[in-house]
Coordinates of C-alpha atoms and ligand atoms in Angstrom, one line a residue:
M1 CA -34.5 -49.4 -86.3
Q2 CA -35.0 -46.7 -89.1
V3 CA -34.3 -43.5 -90.0
S4 CA -37.9 -40.9 -91.9
S5 CA -37.3 -37.3 -92.3
G6 CA -35.0 -37.0 -89.4
I7 CA -37.4 -38.7 -86.8
W8 CA -35.6 -42.0 -84.5
F9 CA -38.3 -44.7 -85.4
S10 CA -37.8 -48.6 -83.1
N11 CA -38.0 -51.8 -85.9
N12 CA -41.8 -51.6 -85.8
G13 CA -42.2 -48.6 -87.5
A14 CA -43.1 -46.6 -84.5
A15 CA -42.4 -43.0 -82.4
M16 CA -39.5 -43.6 -80.0
P17 CA -41.4 -41.5 -77.0
A18 CA -40.8 -38.2 -76.6
I19 CA -38.2 -37.3 -73.7
R20 CA -40.0 -37.4 -70.6
T21 CA -39.6 -32.9 -70.3
S22 CA -37.5 -32.3 -67.1
V23 CA -34.2 -30.2 -67.8
P24 CA -34.9 -27.8 -71.0
V25 CA -31.4 -28.0 -72.4
A26 CA -31.3 -25.4 -75.8
V27 CA -29.8 -28.0 -78.5
A28 CA -27.6 -27.7 -81.6
A29 CA -27.6 -30.1 -84.8
G30 CA -25.1 -28.3 -86.6
D31 CA -23.3 -28.2 -90.0
G32 CA -22.0 -31.7 -92.1
I33 CA -22.0 -35.0 -89.7
G34 CA -23.9 -33.0 -86.9
P35 CA -27.7 -33.1 -87.9
E36 CA -26.7 -37.2 -88.1
I37 CA -24.8 -37.7 -84.8
M38 CA -27.2 -35.4 -83.6
E39 CA -30.0 -37.4 -83.8
A40 CA -28.2 -40.4 -83.3
V41 CA -27.7 -39.2 -79.6
L42 CA -30.9 -37.3 -79.0
F43 CA -32.2 -41.7 -80.0
L44 CA -30.1 -42.9 -77.4
L45 CA -30.5 -40.0 -75.0
R46 CA -34.4 -41.2 -75.5
E47 CA -34.2 -45.2 -75.4
A48 CA -31.9 -44.4 -71.7
G49 CA -34.8 -42.9 -70.1
A50 CA -33.1 -39.4 -70.1
R51 CA -35.6 -36.3 -68.4
L52 CA -34.6 -33.6 -70.7
D53 CA -36.8 -31.1 -72.6
I54 CA -35.2 -30.0 -75.7
R55 CA -34.9 -27.1 -77.0
T56 CA -33.8 -27.2 -80.0
I57 CA -32.3 -23.8 -82.0
E58 CA -30.2 -22.7 -84.5
V59 CA -26.6 -21.9 -85.0
G60 CA -23.4 -22.6 -87.9
E61 CA -23.3 -22.4 -91.1
S62 CA -27.2 -21.6 -92.5
V63 CA -26.3 -18.3 -89.9
Y64 CA -24.4 -17.6 -90.7
R65 CA -24.9 -17.8 -94.2
R66 CA -28.1 -15.1 -93.6
G67 CA -25.3 -12.5 -92.7
V68 CA -25.3 -13.4 -88.9
T69 CA -21.2 -12.9 -88.7
S70 CA -21.8 -14.0 -85.5
G71 CA -23.5 -17.4 -87.0
I72 CA -25.8 -17.6 -83.8
D73 CA -29.2 -15.7 -83.4
P74 CA -30.7 -13.6 -81.2
D75 CA -33.0 -15.8 -80.7
A76 CA -31.3 -17.7 -80.0
W77 CA -29.5 -16.2 -77.1
A78 CA -32.3 -16.9 -74.6
T79 CA -33.3 -20.1 -74.9
L80 CA -29.9 -20.4 -74.2
R81 CA -29.6 -18.0 -71.4
E82 CA -33.2 -19.5 -70.1
T83 CA -32.2 -22.8 -70.5
G84 CA -28.2 -22.9 -69.2
I85 CA -27.9 -26.3 -70.7
F86 CA -26.1 -26.2 -74.4
L87 CA -26.2 -29.6 -76.4
K88 CA -23.8 -28.3 -79.8
A89 CA -23.2 -30.2 -82.8
P90 CA -20.5 -29.3 -85.0
I91 CA -20.9 -26.7 -87.0
T92 CA -18.8 -25.3 -90.1
T93 CA -17.4 -22.1 -89.6
P94 CA -17.5 -20.2 -93.4
Q95 CA -13.8 -19.3 -94.4
G96 CA -13.2 -15.1 -94.9
G97 CA -16.2 -12.7 -95.1
G98 CA -15.5 -11.2 -91.2
Y99 CA -16.9 -14.5 -90.2
K100 CA -16.5 -14.9 -86.1
S101 CA -16.1 -18.4 -84.0
L102 CA -19.4 -19.6 -83.3
N103 CA -17.6 -20.7 -80.2
V104 CA -15.5 -18.8 -79.0
T105 CA -18.7 -15.7 -78.6
I106 CA -21.3 -18.6 -76.9
R107 CA -17.4 -18.8 -74.6
K108 CA -16.8 -15.1 -74.1
T109 CA -20.4 -13.7 -73.8
L110 CA -21.8 -16.9 -71.2
G111 CA -18.5 -16.3 -69.5
L112 CA -17.9 -21.0 -70.2
F113 CA -14.3 -19.7 -68.2
A114 CA -13.4 -24.3 -67.9
N115 CA -12.0 -26.2 -70.8
V116 CA -12.8 -30.3 -69.5
R117 CA -11.9 -32.5 -71.4
P118 CA -11.4 -36.2 -70.5
C119 CA -8.7 -37.6 -72.6
R120 CA -9.4 -41.9 -72.4
T121 CA -8.0 -44.7 -74.0
Y122 CA -10.4 -47.9 -74.6
H123 CA -8.0 -50.9 -75.1
P124 CA -7.4 -53.7 -76.4
F125 CA -10.6 -53.0 -78.1
V126 CA -10.5 -49.1 -79.5
E127 CA -6.6 -49.1 -80.7
A128 CA -4.3 -45.8 -79.4
P129 CA -1.3 -45.4 -79.6
H130 CA -0.8 -45.5 -75.9
P131 CA -3.0 -48.0 -73.8
G132 CA -3.3 -46.5 -70.4
I133 CA -4.6 -43.1 -70.9
D134 CA -7.3 -41.9 -68.5
M135 CA -6.4 -37.5 -67.9
V136 CA -8.9 -35.0 -68.0
I137 CA -7.8 -31.5 -69.4
V138 CA -9.4 -28.9 -67.2
R139 CA -8.3 -25.2 -70.0
E140 CA -8.6 -21.3 -68.8
N141 CA -11.2 -20.7 -71.1
E142 CA -12.0 -16.8 -71.4
E143 CA -8.1 -15.4 -71.7
D144 CA -4.1 -15.2 -72.1
T145 CA -3.4 -13.8 -75.7
Y146 CA -7.0 -15.7 -76.6
A147 CA -9.2 -12.2 -76.0
G148 CA -7.5 -10.8 -79.4
I149 CA -6.0 -7.8 -78.2
E150 CA -3.1 -7.7 -80.6
H151 CA -1.5 -4.3 -82.2
R152 CA 0.9 -3.6 -85.6
Q153 CA 3.1 -1.0 -83.9
T154 CA 5.6 -0.3 -86.3
A155 CA 6.0 -1.0 -90.0
E156 CA 7.7 -3.7 -88.9
V157 CA 6.6 -5.1 -85.3
T158 CA 2.9 -6.2 -84.2
Q159 CA 2.0 -8.1 -80.6
C160 CA -0.3 -10.0 -79.2
L161 CA -1.6 -8.8 -74.9
K162 CA -1.2 -12.3 -72.7
L163 CA -4.3 -10.9 -69.9
I164 CA -4.5 -13.9 -67.3
T165 CA -5.6 -12.3 -63.9
S166 CA -5.4 -13.7 -61.0
P167 CA -9.5 -14.1 -61.1
G168 CA -9.3 -16.2 -63.6
T169 CA -6.7 -18.0 -62.5
E170 CA -8.3 -18.6 -59.4
K171 CA -11.1 -19.7 -60.6
I172 CA -9.7 -22.3 -63.3
I173 CA -7.1 -23.0 -60.6
R174 CA -9.3 -24.1 -58.0
Y175 CA -11.8 -26.0 -60.3
A176 CA -9.5 -28.5 -61.3
F177 CA -9.0 -29.3 -57.9
E178 CA -12.7 -29.4 -56.8
Y179 CA -13.3 -31.7 -59.7
A180 CA -10.2 -34.3 -59.1
K181 CA -11.8 -35.0 -55.1
A182 CA -15.6 -34.5 -56.4
N183 CA -13.9 -37.8 -58.9
G184 CA -11.7 -39.2 -57.0
R185 CA -8.8 -38.0 -59.0
N186 CA -5.1 -38.0 -56.9
K187 CA -3.3 -35.9 -58.9
V188 CA -3.6 -32.3 -60.1
T189 CA -0.2 -31.3 -62.6
C190 CA -0.1 -27.8 -63.6
L191 CA 1.6 -26.4 -66.8
T192 CA 3.0 -23.0 -68.1
K193 CA 6.4 -20.7 -69.2
D194 CA 6.7 -18.9 -65.6
N195 CA 10.8 -19.9 -66.4
I196 CA 10.1 -17.3 -69.0
M197 CA 6.7 -15.4 -68.3
K198 CA 7.6 -14.5 -64.9
V199 CA 5.2 -11.6 -64.4
T200 CA 1.8 -13.4 -66.6
D201 CA 2.7 -17.7 -66.0
G202 CA 5.0 -16.7 -63.0
L203 CA 1.1 -15.2 -61.2
F204 CA -0.9 -18.9 -62.7
H205 CA 2.2 -21.4 -60.7
K206 CA 2.2 -19.2 -58.1
V207 CA -2.0 -19.3 -57.7
F208 CA -1.9 -23.2 -58.5
D209 CA 0.8 -23.1 -55.1
R210 CA -1.7 -21.3 -53.2
I211 CA -5.0 -23.6 -53.8
S212 CA -3.0 -26.7 -54.3
A213 CA -1.9 -26.2 -49.8
E214 CA -5.9 -26.4 -49.4
Y215 CA -6.1 -30.2 -50.8
P216 CA -4.0 -31.6 -48.8
S217 CA -4.5 -35.5 -49.9
I218 CA -3.7 -34.3 -53.9
V219 CA -0.3 -34.1 -55.5
A220 CA 0.4 -30.8 -56.7
D221 CA 2.4 -31.2 -60.1
H222 CA 3.7 -28.4 -62.1
R223 CA 5.8 -28.3 -65.2
I224 CA 7.0 -25.9 -67.5
I225 CA 4.9 -26.0 -70.5
D226 CA 7.6 -27.9 -73.5
I227 CA 9.0 -30.4 -71.4
G228 CA 5.4 -30.9 -70.2
A229 CA 3.5 -31.2 -74.1
A230 CA 6.9 -33.5 -74.5
L231 CA 5.6 -36.1 -71.7
I232 CA 1.8 -36.1 -72.6
A233 CA 3.0 -37.1 -75.9
R234 CA 5.6 -40.1 -74.4
H235 CA 4.1 -40.5 -71.7
P236 CA 0.3 -39.9 -71.2
E237 CA -0.8 -42.8 -68.5
R238 CA 1.4 -40.3 -66.0
F239 CA -1.3 -37.5 -66.5
D240 CA -4.3 -37.3 -64.2
V241 CA -5.5 -33.8 -64.4
V242 CA -4.0 -31.8 -65.8
V243 CA -4.7 -27.4 -65.5
C244 CA -3.4 -25.0 -67.8
P245 CA -3.6 -21.1 -69.1
N246 CA -5.4 -20.9 -72.6
L247 CA -2.9 -21.7 -75.3
Y248 CA -1.1 -24.0 -73.6
G249 CA -4.3 -26.3 -73.1
D250 CA -5.2 -26.1 -76.5
I251 CA -2.0 -27.3 -77.8
V252 CA -1.7 -30.6 -74.9
S253 CA -5.8 -31.2 -75.9
D254 CA -5.6 -32.1 -79.5
I255 CA -2.1 -33.8 -78.0
A256 CA -3.6 -36.2 -75.5
A257 CA -6.8 -36.9 -78.1
E258 CA -3.4 -37.9 -80.0
Q259 CA -2.7 -40.4 -78.9
T260 CA -6.0 -41.0 -77.5
G261 CA -5.9 -43.0 -81.2
G262 CA -8.9 -39.5 -82.1
V263 CA -10.7 -37.4 -82.4
G264 CA -14.3 -39.4 -82.9
L265 CA -14.2 -40.3 -80.2
A266 CA -14.6 -37.6 -77.0
G267 CA -16.5 -35.0 -75.7
S268 CA -15.9 -31.7 -73.9
M269 CA -17.5 -29.2 -72.1
N270 CA -16.8 -25.5 -71.3
I271 CA -18.1 -24.7 -67.5
G272 CA -19.7 -21.3 -66.5
E273 CA -21.5 -19.9 -63.8
H274 CA -24.6 -19.4 -65.6
C275 CA -24.1 -21.5 -68.9
A276 CA -22.2 -24.8 -69.7
M277 CA -22.1 -25.9 -73.0
F278 CA -21.4 -29.8 -74.4
E279 CA -19.6 -30.9 -77.4
A280 CA -17.1 -33.3 -79.3
V281 CA -14.0 -32.2 -79.6
H282 CA -14.2 -32.8 -83.7
G283 CA -15.7 -30.3 -86.5
S284 CA -17.6 -31.8 -88.2
A285 CA -16.1 -33.8 -90.9
P286 CA -18.1 -32.1 -94.5
D287 CA -16.2 -34.9 -95.9
I288 CA -18.5 -37.8 -95.1
A289 CA -21.4 -35.5 -94.4
G290 CA -24.1 -37.6 -95.0
K291 CA -22.2 -41.0 -95.7
D292 CA -23.6 -42.8 -92.7
I293 CA -20.2 -43.7 -91.4
A294 CA -19.4 -40.6 -89.1
N295 CA -19.5 -42.2 -85.4
P296 CA -21.4 -40.1 -82.5
S297 CA -19.6 -41.0 -79.5
G298 CA -17.0 -38.1 -79.0
L299 CA -20.8 -36.1 -78.6
L300 CA -21.9 -39.2 -77.1
Q301 CA -19.1 -38.7 -74.6
A302 CA -20.4 -34.6 -74.2
A303 CA -24.5 -35.6 -73.5
V304 CA -22.4 -38.2 -71.2
L305 CA -20.5 -35.2 -69.2
M306 CA -24.5 -33.6 -69.4
L307 CA -25.9 -35.8 -67.5
Q308 CA -23.8 -36.0 -64.7
H309 CA -23.5 -32.1 -65.5
I310 CA -26.8 -32.1 -64.6
G311 CA -27.7 -34.0 -62.2
Q312 CA -28.8 -37.7 -63.8
G313 CA -25.6 -39.7 -63.1
D314 CA -28.4 -42.8 -63.5
V315 CA -28.8 -41.9 -67.1
A316 CA -25.2 -41.5 -67.2
A317 CA -23.4 -44.5 -66.2
V318 CA -25.9 -46.7 -68.6
L319 CA -25.7 -44.8 -71.6
Q320 CA -22.0 -44.7 -71.0
N321 CA -21.8 -48.4 -69.9
A322 CA -24.0 -49.6 -72.7
W323 CA -21.2 -47.3 -75.3
L324 CA -17.9 -49.5 -73.6
S325 CA -20.2 -53.0 -73.9
T326 CA -20.2 -51.2 -77.8
L327 CA -16.8 -51.3 -78.0
E328 CA -16.1 -54.5 -76.3
D329 CA -18.7 -56.4 -78.2
G330 CA -16.5 -55.3 -81.2
I331 CA -18.8 -52.8 -82.4
L332 CA -17.0 -49.7 -84.3
T333 CA -17.3 -47.2 -87.2
A334 CA -15.1 -46.6 -89.6
D335 CA -12.2 -44.2 -87.3
M336 CA -11.6 -46.9 -85.1
Q337 CA -10.4 -48.7 -87.3
P338 CA -12.8 -51.9 -86.1
E339 CA -9.9 -53.7 -89.0
I340 CA -7.1 -54.4 -86.7
G341 CA -9.5 -56.0 -84.2
G342 CA -10.7 -58.5 -86.6
G343 CA -13.8 -56.4 -86.8
A344 CA -16.7 -55.8 -89.3
V345 CA -17.1 -51.3 -90.1
A346 CA -20.1 -50.1 -88.5
S347 CA -21.9 -47.5 -89.8
T348 CA -23.8 -44.6 -87.9
R349 CA -26.9 -46.9 -87.5
A350 CA -25.8 -49.4 -86.8
F351 CA -23.2 -48.6 -83.9
T352 CA -26.1 -46.4 -82.9
Q353 CA -28.9 -48.7 -82.4
A354 CA -26.1 -51.1 -80.5
V355 CA -25.3 -48.6 -77.6
A356 CA -29.3 -48.9 -78.0
Q357 CA -29.7 -52.8 -77.3
R358 CA -27.0 -52.4 -75.4
L359 CA -28.8 -50.2 -72.5
G360 CA -28.5 -52.3 -69.2
K361 CA -25.2 -54.3 -69.6
E362 CA -22.2 -53.3 -67.9
P363 CA -18.9 -53.8 -70.0
D364 CA -17.0 -57.0 -68.8
A365 CA -12.6 -55.5 -69.1
L366 CA -13.6 -51.1 -69.1
R367 CA -14.3 -50.1 -66.5
P368 CA -18.3 -49.8 -65.2
A369 CA -19.1 -46.4 -65.5
R370 CA -20.8 -45.6 -62.1
P371 CA -23.5 -43.1 -61.8
S372 CA -20.5 -40.5 -59.6
L373 CA -18.6 -40.9 -62.3
H374 CA -17.1 -37.3 -63.3
A375 CA -19.1 -35.4 -60.2
M376 CA -19.2 -31.3 -61.2
P377 CA -17.9 -28.9 -58.7
T378 CA -18.8 -27.8 -56.3
S379 CA -17.3 -24.4 -55.8
W380 CA -14.3 -22.6 -57.9
K381 CA -15.8 -18.5 -56.8
P382 CA -12.2 -17.2 -56.2
A383 CA -12.2 -15.4 -52.5
A384 CA -12.8 -12.3 -51.8
R385 CA -9.2 -9.8 -52.1
E386 CA -8.2 -7.0 -50.1
K387 CA -6.2 -4.7 -52.6
P388 CA -2.8 -4.8 -52.4
V389 CA -0.8 -0.5 -52.5
K390 CA -0.2 0.7 -55.8
E391 CA 2.5 2.7 -57.3
L392 CA 3.8 4.7 -60.1
V393 CA 8.3 3.9 -60.2
G394 CA 8.6 4.1 -63.1
V395 CA 6.8 4.3 -66.8
D396 CA 8.1 2.0 -70.3
V397 CA 8.4 5.2 -73.7
F398 CA 7.7 2.6 -76.8
L399 CA 9.3 4.6 -79.8
D400 CA 8.3 3.5 -83.7
W401 CA 12.8 5.2 -84.3
D402 CA 14.1 3.9 -87.8
Q403 CA 17.1 7.0 -88.0
D404 CA 20.2 6.7 -88.4
G405 CA 20.8 3.4 -88.8
R406 CA 19.2 2.1 -85.7
Y407 CA 22.2 2.6 -84.0
P408 CA 21.7 3.0 -80.2
P409 CA 23.6 5.2 -78.9
V410 CA 22.1 7.7 -81.4
L411 CA 18.8 7.3 -79.8
G412 CA 19.9 6.3 -76.3
S413 CA 22.0 10.3 -76.2
R414 CA 18.4 11.6 -77.8
L415 CA 16.7 10.0 -75.0
E416 CA 19.1 11.3 -72.1
S417 CA 18.0 15.0 -73.3
V418 CA 14.0 14.5 -73.2
A419 CA 15.3 12.6 -69.5
E420 CA 16.3 15.6 -68.0
A421 CA 14.4 18.3 -69.5
A422 CA 11.8 16.0 -67.4
G423 CA 13.6 15.5 -64.2
L424 CA 13.5 11.6 -65.4
K425 CA 16.4 9.3 -65.3
L426 CA 17.0 6.5 -68.9
V427 CA 17.6 3.5 -66.9
M428 CA 17.6 1.6 -71.0
I429 CA 16.8 0.8 -73.5
T430 CA 15.8 -2.7 -75.5
N431 CA 14.7 -4.2 -79.0
R432 CA 13.2 -7.6 -78.7
G433 CA 13.2 -7.5 -75.0
V434 CA 17.4 -7.2 -75.6
K435 CA 19.5 -4.7 -74.4
V436 CA 21.0 -2.3 -76.2
Y437 CA 21.9 0.7 -74.7
P438 CA 23.5 1.9 -72.6
G439 CA 26.2 -0.5 -73.3
G440 CA 25.1 -3.5 -75.6
H441 CA 26.6 -5.3 -78.8
P442 CA 26.4 -4.4 -81.9
E443 CA 25.8 -7.9 -82.6
T444 CA 22.1 -7.0 -82.2
F445 CA 19.4 -7.6 -84.6
C446 CA 16.8 -4.5 -83.6
T447 CA 14.2 -3.5 -85.4
D448 CA 12.2 -0.6 -85.3
H449 CA 10.0 -1.0 -82.3
W450 CA 12.2 0.3 -78.9
R451 CA 11.5 0.2 -75.2
C452 CA 12.5 2.8 -73.9
R453 CA 12.5 2.9 -69.7
F454 CA 12.3 5.6 -68.2
R455 CA 12.2 6.3 -63.3
D456 CA 12.5 8.6 -60.6
P457 CA 16.3 9.4 -61.1
D458 CA 16.4 9.0 -57.1
G459 CA 13.8 6.0 -57.2
S460 CA 10.9 7.1 -55.7
V461 CA 7.4 6.9 -56.8
M462 CA 6.2 9.4 -59.4
D463 CA 2.3 10.2 -61.2
N464 CA 1.1 10.0 -64.4
R465 CA 2.5 14.1 -64.8
K466 CA 5.4 13.1 -64.8
V467 CA 4.5 10.5 -68.1
L468 CA 2.7 13.1 -69.3
T469 CA 5.2 15.7 -69.4
L470 CA 7.9 13.2 -70.6
L471 CA 5.8 11.8 -73.8
S472 CA 5.1 15.3 -73.9
L473 CA 8.7 15.4 -74.2
V474 CA 9.8 13.1 -76.5
D475 CA 7.0 14.3 -79.1
Q476 CA 8.0 17.8 -79.3
A477 CA 12.0 15.5 -80.4
G478 CA 10.2 14.9 -82.7
L479 CA 10.1 11.2 -81.9
D480 CA 7.1 8.5 -82.4
F481 CA 6.2 7.0 -79.4
I482 CA 3.6 4.2 -79.2
K483 CA 2.7 3.2 -76.2
T484 CA 3.2 3.3 -72.7
E485 CA 3.4 0.5 -70.2
H486 CA 4.2 2.3 -66.8
L487 CA 6.2 0.2 -64.4
Y488 CA 3.7 -0.8 -60.6
T489 CA 4.8 -2.4 -57.6
F490 CA 2.4 -4.5 -55.2
D491 CA 2.3 -4.0 -52.0
G492 CA 6.1 -3.4 -52.4
E493 CA 6.2 -6.3 -55.1
R494 CA 7.6 -5.4 -58.6
G495 CA 4.8 -6.1 -60.8
Y496 CA 6.6 -6.0 -64.0
S497 CA 9.6 -7.5 -65.9
L498 CA 14.1 -6.3 -66.1
G499 CA 14.9 -6.1 -69.9
Q500 CA 17.2 -8.4 -70.5
G501 CA 20.7 -7.5 -69.1
E502 CA 19.1 -4.8 -67.4
Ligands
NAD601 P1 -13.0 -32.6 -88.6 O1 -12.9 -32.7 -86.8 O2 -14.4 -32.4 -88.6 O3 -12.0 -33.6 -89.5 C1 -10.7 -34.0 -88.8 C2 -11.4 -35.5 -90.0 O4 -12.1 -36.7 -89.2 C3 -11.7 -35.8 -90.8 O5 -10.9 -36.0 -91.7 C4 -12.9 -36.5 -90.4 O6 -13.5 -36.8 -91.5 C5 -12.5 -37.0 -88.9 N1 -13.9 -37.1 -88.9 C6 -13.6 -36.1 -87.4 N2 -15.1 -36.5 -86.9 C7 -15.8 -37.2 -86.8 C8 -16.8 -39.0 -86.2 N3 -17.2 -38.1 -85.3 N4 -15.7 -39.8 -87.4 C9 -15.8 -39.8 -87.7 N5 -13.9 -38.8 -88.8 C10 -14.5 -37.4 -88.0 O7 -12.2 -31.7 -88.5 P2 -11.7 -29.9 -90.0 O8 -11.4 -31.1 -90.8 O9 -10.2 -29.0 -89.7 O10 -13.4 -29.3 -89.8 C11 -14.1 -29.3 -90.3 C12 -14.8 -28.0 -90.0 O11 -15.6 -27.8 -88.7 C13 -14.2 -26.6 -90.2 O12 -15.4 -25.7 -90.6 C14 -14.6 -26.4 -88.5 O13 -14.2 -24.6 -88.7 C15 -15.3 -26.6 -87.8 N6 -14.9 -27.1 -86.7 C16 -15.8 -27.0 -85.7 C17 -15.9 -26.9 -84.2 C18 -16.9 -27.4 -83.8 O14 -18.3 -27.1 -84.0 N7 -16.3 -27.5 -82.2 C19 -14.5 -28.0 -83.8 C20 -12.8 -28.2 -84.6 C21 -13.9 -28.1 -86.0

């Protein structure tokens, strides 16, 4: 096999047969090592008999350099919508200049709500810190702090909104259980920090408990994220399917990848209701681009996931088994440290050729792939629910206040007068969540950002007119309000957290 002008040729120089037309797939060759590993993977897909109709699109550096800050041409969107399936090589995001992450844009635009990352070790053929890992991380992909809603509110204080929604949570948790069921997995572990974030992470945990009850044959396990992440680092073999909100998922996927022995081996998928994107977990590795040393395995794993997703599990299994056999035969690219097992370093092309030669072969020691492996869940839609009764029971008014030595009793007495004029009661003032009025401790450090909580004096339900009156009086008192948060109950259940010490 040799490469000429970007086309793979067989040993006798004849061009490889085109992939038989069947499922349309958008393909982007990416940047850095992207074109070489994509070429290798397309060659293997062809050789394995994948029934694909490849539609090439351009994304990444060249598009950014043309001034398209999203990194994707408008025409490419049409192809993505038409095919609904996207096999993407890594791209380089230029630093600075207002360029947006293409991955985030694609995920959000196409509603790819689930990021699924299988993490597995191939001991003893590929060295890994932990030999027995076989877990799948299912990460919520659209919400959490990744909504990117951030503000600077005062000279000293910035904030980021963490959005956890019930339909988004229900969708990802149901997806995780359906995935476990479809793939014969026994346990789903949910990771949150609901001991601190009782409303947002509390919702995620509550939905997990509710949905897990519908899957009695699967063990449901919840861990606080800090100890959960520590356990993934120390005992990754104890985990099976892991489901978590976006930010924790981002972090634990990298911890898990580290335990499997390198970024070059893993693929991932981003699943939505109408579209799905498949890619390697690593980046464009510009340091090794064009040297014929990159490992195409991560992108190949992504392609295997794609084949399973589009119902070509038969081809996926053939390809996966050829790849596993290649590892077993000690043919490894440099990043897989072949010298540890006494092997020689294979180039990208030699490795790809070796996989091609093993098509039809099954591994001897590693568990062979079967056509049904990584079967895709078919149902993950959130159930329709009745709207709860929502009642306004108070308001938090946030102030930028930097006067009188930031002495809370001074602000407290000014706000007591404002509250009385508005027919409301000042319940408390907190600074960075700690109650500083009434009461408070002289040791508490105060910034210029104050949360002031007001309620009706007799605890009854309020309306927005009272809030408007209050804000107008706050303004007249010369105080700078920077935002409000309304305190609601839903079917009588508190929908806000209490201040520390409230
Ligand atoms: P990287 O993953 O590209 O590289 C990290 C290290 O791993 C490098 O030493 C690299 O040589 C090595 N490596 C990565 N993939 C390899 C492979 N297949 N075979 C052998 N070695 C491999 O991460 P980075 O250096 O932080 O990022 C480089 C560029 O990639 C940046 O522009 C970044 O924005 C981009 N990136 C893109 C994606 C994506 O498109 N999904 C993901 C991550 C990073």
